[in-house]
mmCIF file of C-alpha atoms in Angstrom:
data_model
loop_
_atom_site.group_PDB
_atom_site.id
_atom_site.type_symbol
_atom_site.label_atom_id
_atom_site.label_comp_id
_atom_site.label_asym_id
_atom_site.label_seq_id
_atom_site.Cartn_x
_atom_site.Cartn_y
_atom_site.Cartn_z
ATOM 1 C CA UNK A 14 0.408 -0.042 -0.127
ATOM 2 C CA UNK A 15 1.213 3.171 -1.246
ATOM 3 C CA UNK A 16 2.436 5.892 1.883
ATOM 4 C CA UNK A 17 2.325 9.422 1.863
ATOM 5 C CA UNK A 18 3.562 11.258 4.808
ATOM 6 C CA UNK A 19 4.232 14.587 6.082
ATOM 7 C CA UNK A 20 6.001 16.123 8.968
ATOM 8 C CA UNK A 21 5.478 17.856 11.292
ATOM 9 C CA UNK A 22 1.280 17.569 10.811
ATOM 10 C CA UNK A 23 1.609 20.427 13.167
ATOM 11 C CA UNK A 24 3.810 23.261 13.197
ATOM 12 C CA UNK A 25 3.525 27.003 14.990
ATOM 13 C CA UNK A 26 6.210 29.726 13.757
ATOM 14 C CA UNK A 27 6.969 32.731 14.531
ATOM 15 C CA UNK A 28 6.936 35.525 12.091
ATOM 16 C CA UNK A 29 10.027 35.896 9.742
ATOM 17 C CA UNK A 30 11.136 32.443 10.662
ATOM 18 C CA UNK A 31 11.656 29.869 8.102
ATOM 19 C CA UNK A 32 11.299 26.326 8.019
ATOM 20 C CA UNK A 33 10.372 23.435 5.933
ATOM 21 C CA UNK A 34 7.341 20.794 5.743
ATOM 22 C CA UNK A 35 8.222 16.919 4.363
ATOM 23 C CA UNK A 36 6.457 14.867 2.403
ATOM 24 C CA UNK A 37 7.905 11.294 2.314
ATOM 25 C CA UNK A 38 6.069 8.667 -0.357
ATOM 26 C CA UNK A 39 6.825 5.239 -0.187
ATOM 27 C CA UNK A 40 6.870 3.941 -4.034
ATOM 28 C CA UNK A 41 8.266 5.676 -7.200
ATOM 29 C CA UNK A 42 6.300 8.276 -8.547
ATOM 30 C CA UNK A 43 7.401 11.286 -11.017
ATOM 31 C CA UNK A 44 5.042 13.545 -10.028
ATOM 32 C CA UNK A 45 4.624 15.323 -6.727
ATOM 33 C CA UNK A 46 1.977 18.005 -5.879
ATOM 34 C CA UNK A 47 1.376 20.369 -3.159
ATOM 35 C CA UNK A 48 -2.244 22.173 -2.290
ATOM 36 C CA UNK A 49 -2.914 24.618 0.078
ATOM 37 C CA UNK A 50 -6.028 24.675 2.072
ATOM 38 C CA UNK A 51 -7.853 27.849 4.351
ATOM 39 C CA UNK A 52 -9.581 26.355 7.652
ATOM 40 C CA UNK A 53 -13.249 25.817 6.074
ATOM 41 C CA UNK A 54 -12.481 26.165 2.925
ATOM 42 C CA UNK A 55 -11.375 24.041 -0.708
ATOM 43 C CA UNK A 56 -7.771 22.671 -1.568
ATOM 44 C CA UNK A 57 -5.860 25.146 -4.081
ATOM 45 C CA UNK A 58 -3.044 23.881 -6.257
ATOM 46 C CA UNK A 59 0.304 25.783 -4.888
ATOM 47 C CA UNK A 60 3.221 23.471 -7.080
ATOM 48 C CA UNK A 61 3.900 20.560 -10.186
ATOM 49 C CA UNK A 62 6.629 18.674 -9.655
ATOM 50 C CA UNK A 63 7.357 16.799 -12.361
ATOM 51 C CA UNK A 64 11.249 15.788 -12.762
ATOM 52 C CA UNK A 65 13.868 14.847 -10.436
ATOM 53 C CA UNK A 66 15.476 18.099 -8.879
ATOM 54 C CA UNK A 67 12.540 19.626 -10.040
ATOM 55 C CA UNK A 68 12.396 23.201 -7.634
ATOM 56 C CA UNK A 69 9.305 26.059 -7.930
ATOM 57 C CA UNK A 70 9.103 29.258 -6.030
ATOM 58 C CA UNK A 71 6.212 31.541 -5.330
ATOM 59 C CA UNK A 72 6.721 34.251 -2.890
ATOM 60 C CA UNK A 73 7.976 32.721 0.960
ATOM 61 C CA UNK A 74 6.980 29.386 -0.292
ATOM 62 C CA UNK A 75 9.657 26.911 -2.082
ATOM 63 C CA UNK A 76 9.255 23.303 -3.600
ATOM 64 C CA UNK A 77 11.380 20.698 -4.539
ATOM 65 C CA UNK A 78 11.521 17.251 -5.176
ATOM 66 C CA UNK A 79 14.041 14.257 -5.079
ATOM 67 C CA UNK A 80 12.377 11.057 -6.583
ATOM 68 C CA UNK A 81 15.132 8.917 -5.743
ATOM 69 C CA UNK A 82 14.544 10.228 -1.890
ATOM 70 C CA UNK A 83 11.336 9.760 -2.777
ATOM 71 C CA UNK A 84 11.207 12.832 -1.005
ATOM 72 C CA UNK A 85 9.341 16.771 -1.074
ATOM 73 C CA UNK A 86 9.959 19.635 1.159
ATOM 74 C CA UNK A 87 7.746 22.708 1.192
ATOM 75 C CA UNK A 88 10.235 25.472 2.034
ATOM 76 C CA UNK A 89 8.993 28.672 3.994
ATOM 77 C CA UNK A 90 10.990 31.855 3.939
ATOM 78 C CA UNK A 91 10.725 34.487 6.318
ATOM 79 C CA UNK A 92 6.544 33.347 7.356
ATOM 80 C CA UNK A 93 3.742 35.908 7.517
ATOM 81 C CA UNK A 94 -0.102 35.070 8.962
ATOM 82 C CA UNK A 95 -1.072 35.283 5.797
ATOM 83 C CA UNK A 96 0.761 31.988 5.020
ATOM 84 C CA UNK A 97 -2.243 30.039 7.746
ATOM 85 C CA UNK A 98 -2.995 27.202 6.704
ATOM 86 C CA UNK A 99 -2.996 23.351 6.174
ATOM 87 C CA UNK A 100 -0.675 22.073 3.552
ATOM 88 C CA UNK A 101 -1.036 18.956 1.758
ATOM 89 C CA UNK A 102 1.382 17.191 -0.442
ATOM 90 C CA UNK A 103 0.087 14.614 -3.312
ATOM 91 C CA UNK A 104 1.960 11.791 -4.927
ATOM 92 C CA UNK A 105 0.400 10.361 -8.268
ATOM 93 C CA UNK A 106 2.596 7.381 -8.932
ATOM 94 C CA UNK A 107 3.143 5.854 -12.389
ATOM 95 C CA UNK A 108 0.520 2.491 -13.271
ATOM 96 C CA UNK A 109 -2.161 4.282 -11.560
ATOM 97 C CA UNK A 110 -3.968 6.165 -14.120
ATOM 98 C CA UNK A 111 -4.154 9.347 -12.139
ATOM 99 C CA UNK A 112 -4.826 8.432 -8.998
ATOM 100 C CA UNK A 113 -3.509 10.746 -6.544
ATOM 101 C CA UNK A 114 -2.765 9.662 -2.487
ATOM 102 C CA UNK A 115 -2.780 12.757 -0.550
ATOM 103 C CA UNK A 116 -0.832 13.018 2.884
ATOM 104 C CA UNK A 117 -2.546 13.690 5.884
ATOM 105 C CA UNK A 118 -1.563 17.143 5.940
ATOM 106 C CA UNK A 119 0.825 19.422 7.634
ATOM 107 C CA UNK A 120 -1.725 22.302 9.626
ATOM 108 C CA UNK A 121 0.512 25.706 9.795
ATOM 109 C CA UNK A 122 -0.015 28.431 11.891
ATOM 110 C CA UNK A 123 2.252 31.786 11.705
ATOM 111 C CA UNK A 124 2.009 33.969 15.180
ATOM 112 C CA UNK A 125 2.437 37.957 15.165
ATOM 113 C CA UNK B 27 -13.937 30.656 -15.236
ATOM 114 C CA UNK B 28 -12.436 27.197 -14.860
ATOM 115 C CA UNK B 29 -13.912 25.830 -11.585
ATOM 116 C CA UNK B 30 -15.543 22.606 -10.070
ATOM 117 C CA UNK B 31 -19.019 23.082 -8.960
ATOM 118 C CA UNK B 32 -20.287 21.020 -6.426
ATOM 119 C CA UNK B 33 -23.607 21.550 -4.721
ATOM 120 C CA UNK B 34 -25.214 21.974 -2.197
ATOM 121 C CA UNK B 35 -22.197 23.587 0.445
ATOM 122 C CA UNK B 36 -23.762 22.052 3.260
ATOM 123 C CA UNK B 37 -26.182 19.377 3.738
ATOM 124 C CA UNK B 38 -28.167 17.792 7.274
ATOM 125 C CA UNK B 39 -30.174 14.889 6.540
ATOM 126 C CA UNK B 40 -31.550 11.633 8.451
ATOM 127 C CA UNK B 41 -30.075 8.415 8.341
ATOM 128 C CA UNK B 42 -31.530 6.463 5.646
ATOM 129 C CA UNK B 43 -32.851 9.146 3.546
ATOM 130 C CA UNK B 44 -31.322 9.007 -0.319
ATOM 131 C CA UNK B 45 -29.326 12.076 -1.534
ATOM 132 C CA UNK B 46 -26.973 13.287 -4.165
ATOM 133 C CA UNK B 47 -24.245 15.930 -4.340
ATOM 134 C CA UNK B 48 -24.111 17.438 -7.522
ATOM 135 C CA UNK B 49 -20.693 17.911 -9.311
ATOM 136 C CA UNK B 50 -19.728 19.713 -12.292
ATOM 137 C CA UNK B 51 -16.629 20.779 -14.146
ATOM 138 C CA UNK B 52 -16.162 23.655 -17.036
ATOM 139 C CA UNK B 53 -12.648 22.319 -18.012
ATOM 140 C CA UNK B 54 -13.273 20.073 -20.728
ATOM 141 C CA UNK B 55 -11.361 17.254 -18.042
ATOM 142 C CA UNK B 56 -11.887 13.460 -18.582
ATOM 143 C CA UNK B 57 -11.022 12.321 -14.944
ATOM 144 C CA UNK B 58 -13.270 13.374 -12.049
ATOM 145 C CA UNK B 59 -12.818 12.042 -8.333
ATOM 146 C CA UNK B 60 -14.822 12.082 -5.213
ATOM 147 C CA UNK B 61 -12.545 13.131 -1.837
ATOM 148 C CA UNK B 62 -14.005 12.459 1.762
ATOM 149 C CA UNK B 63 -12.015 14.158 3.979
ATOM 150 C CA UNK B 64 -11.933 13.642 8.187
ATOM 151 C CA UNK B 65 -9.442 14.820 10.951
ATOM 152 C CA UNK B 66 -6.387 13.080 11.437
ATOM 153 C CA UNK B 67 -7.267 10.871 7.908
ATOM 154 C CA UNK B 68 -6.648 13.527 5.399
ATOM 155 C CA UNK B 69 -8.596 12.530 2.342
ATOM 156 C CA UNK B 70 -9.713 9.283 0.957
ATOM 157 C CA UNK B 71 -10.947 8.745 -2.568
ATOM 158 C CA UNK B 72 -14.182 7.411 -2.639
ATOM 159 C CA UNK B 73 -14.468 6.936 -6.374
ATOM 160 C CA UNK B 74 -12.767 8.417 -9.667
ATOM 161 C CA UNK B 75 -13.839 8.300 -13.675
ATOM 162 C CA UNK B 76 -11.453 8.311 -16.031
ATOM 163 C CA UNK B 77 -14.183 8.881 -18.736
ATOM 164 C CA UNK B 78 -17.489 9.179 -19.606
ATOM 165 C CA UNK B 79 -19.390 5.525 -18.604
ATOM 166 C CA UNK B 80 -15.810 4.465 -17.020
ATOM 167 C CA UNK B 81 -15.772 4.964 -13.433
ATOM 168 C CA UNK B 82 -13.847 2.873 -10.200
ATOM 169 C CA UNK B 83 -13.333 2.232 -6.695
ATOM 170 C CA UNK B 84 -11.228 3.681 -4.630
ATOM 171 C CA UNK B 85 -10.002 3.609 -1.204
ATOM 172 C CA UNK B 86 -13.955 3.929 0.176
ATOM 173 C CA UNK B 87 -16.147 3.426 -2.162
ATOM 174 C CA UNK B 88 -18.740 1.426 0.903
ATOM 175 C CA UNK B 89 -22.156 3.041 0.996
ATOM 176 C CA UNK B 90 -21.099 5.296 -2.207
ATOM 177 C CA UNK B 91 -22.158 5.333 -5.759
ATOM 178 C CA UNK B 92 -21.279 7.400 -8.899
ATOM 179 C CA UNK B 93 -22.516 7.795 -12.281
ATOM 180 C CA UNK B 94 -20.613 9.756 -15.226
ATOM 181 C CA UNK B 95 -22.963 9.910 -18.107
ATOM 182 C CA UNK B 96 -21.519 13.073 -19.680
ATOM 183 C CA UNK B 97 -18.211 14.349 -19.069
ATOM 184 C CA UNK B 98 -18.724 17.609 -17.361
ATOM 185 C CA UNK B 99 -20.666 15.959 -14.617
ATOM 186 C CA UNK B 100 -20.310 13.394 -11.701
ATOM 187 C CA UNK B 101 -22.811 12.443 -9.262
ATOM 188 C CA UNK B 102 -22.034 11.481 -5.912
ATOM 189 C CA UNK B 103 -25.018 9.451 -4.487
ATOM 190 C CA UNK B 104 -25.365 7.899 -1.074
ATOM 191 C CA UNK B 105 -28.895 5.073 -1.309
ATOM 192 C CA UNK B 106 -28.766 5.259 2.922
ATOM 193 C CA UNK B 107 -26.606 7.169 4.691
ATOM 194 C CA UNK B 108 -25.768 6.470 7.748
ATOM 195 C CA UNK B 109 -23.748 8.732 10.469
ATOM 196 C CA UNK B 110 -20.230 7.765 9.581
ATOM 197 C CA UNK B 111 -20.635 9.112 6.632
ATOM 198 C CA UNK B 112 -20.538 11.901 8.291
ATOM 199 C CA UNK B 113 -17.498 14.742 6.572
ATOM 200 C CA UNK B 114 -16.763 16.926 4.632
ATOM 201 C CA UNK B 115 -16.791 15.680 0.358
ATOM 202 C CA UNK B 116 -14.506 17.240 -2.554
ATOM 203 C CA UNK B 117 -15.685 16.703 -6.093
ATOM 204 C CA UNK B 118 -12.289 17.728 -8.632
ATOM 205 C CA UNK B 119 -11.402 16.900 -12.138
ATOM 206 C CA UNK B 120 -8.186 16.991 -13.871
ATOM 207 C CA UNK B 121 -6.148 18.243 -15.764
ATOM 208 C CA UNK B 122 -2.570 19.153 -16.913
ATOM 209 C CA UNK B 123 -1.616 21.317 -13.323
ATOM 210 C CA UNK B 124 -3.400 18.110 -11.124
ATOM 211 C CA UNK B 125 -6.239 18.453 -9.324
ATOM 212 C CA UNK B 126 -9.208 21.015 -9.355
ATOM 213 C CA UNK B 127 -11.122 21.544 -6.469
ATOM 214 C CA UNK B 128 -14.919 22.123 -5.810
ATOM 215 C CA UNK B 129 -15.459 24.288 -2.691
ATOM 216 C CA UNK B 130 -16.844 21.280 -0.559
ATOM 217 C CA UNK B 131 -19.623 20.111 0.839
ATOM 218 C CA UNK B 132 -20.564 19.208 4.463
ATOM 219 C CA UNK B 133 -22.821 16.343 5.351
ATOM 220 C CA UNK B 134 -23.798 15.638 8.374
ATOM 221 C CA UNK B 135 -26.221 12.663 8.708
ATOM 222 C CA UNK B 136 -28.631 12.235 11.956
#
């Protein structure tokens, strides 16, 4: 059974600090996605990583993918309150059609 | 605007009373899917559809039905809802950039 694990599950950090969220997955995949969910809202696509070594950046968020280590990271630089949300990674292994497997999410709270 | 539209947003119903949650997308995506989200369990796939008239079970299909008679619509049917189906449900369609999610349906079965 494919497993997608995120660490940490809960993260409380001060404004201005840096931190990294980790996403490990248990089988080969060449597709990894990051999503953001605000409380009571839907999921919003953040990044699509489609190859080993891929790096994407948007504002204070940067995502990377290491397919050999089966690891993706979401790095937060100089956090601000607006980044408070739950972040999910999702993996789409080959030979599973379009099926995705989601991590359990990381709930991020940025404290002023 | 590209979007996935779900209705209703909120629904309270009684055990055993059949209900349908509608889902429609305007992006001409072939792939659509239903997920449920529960605290501590993340997102779990209920059913998915690769194309019209092609549907398949996800990880938690028990108690649910779907149909895909047209490309844009993918309704979720609960023939006899039970309290353990109280959850937040998301419909999604998939294109090149990954999933686009609907706004969610919060279902409570009493």
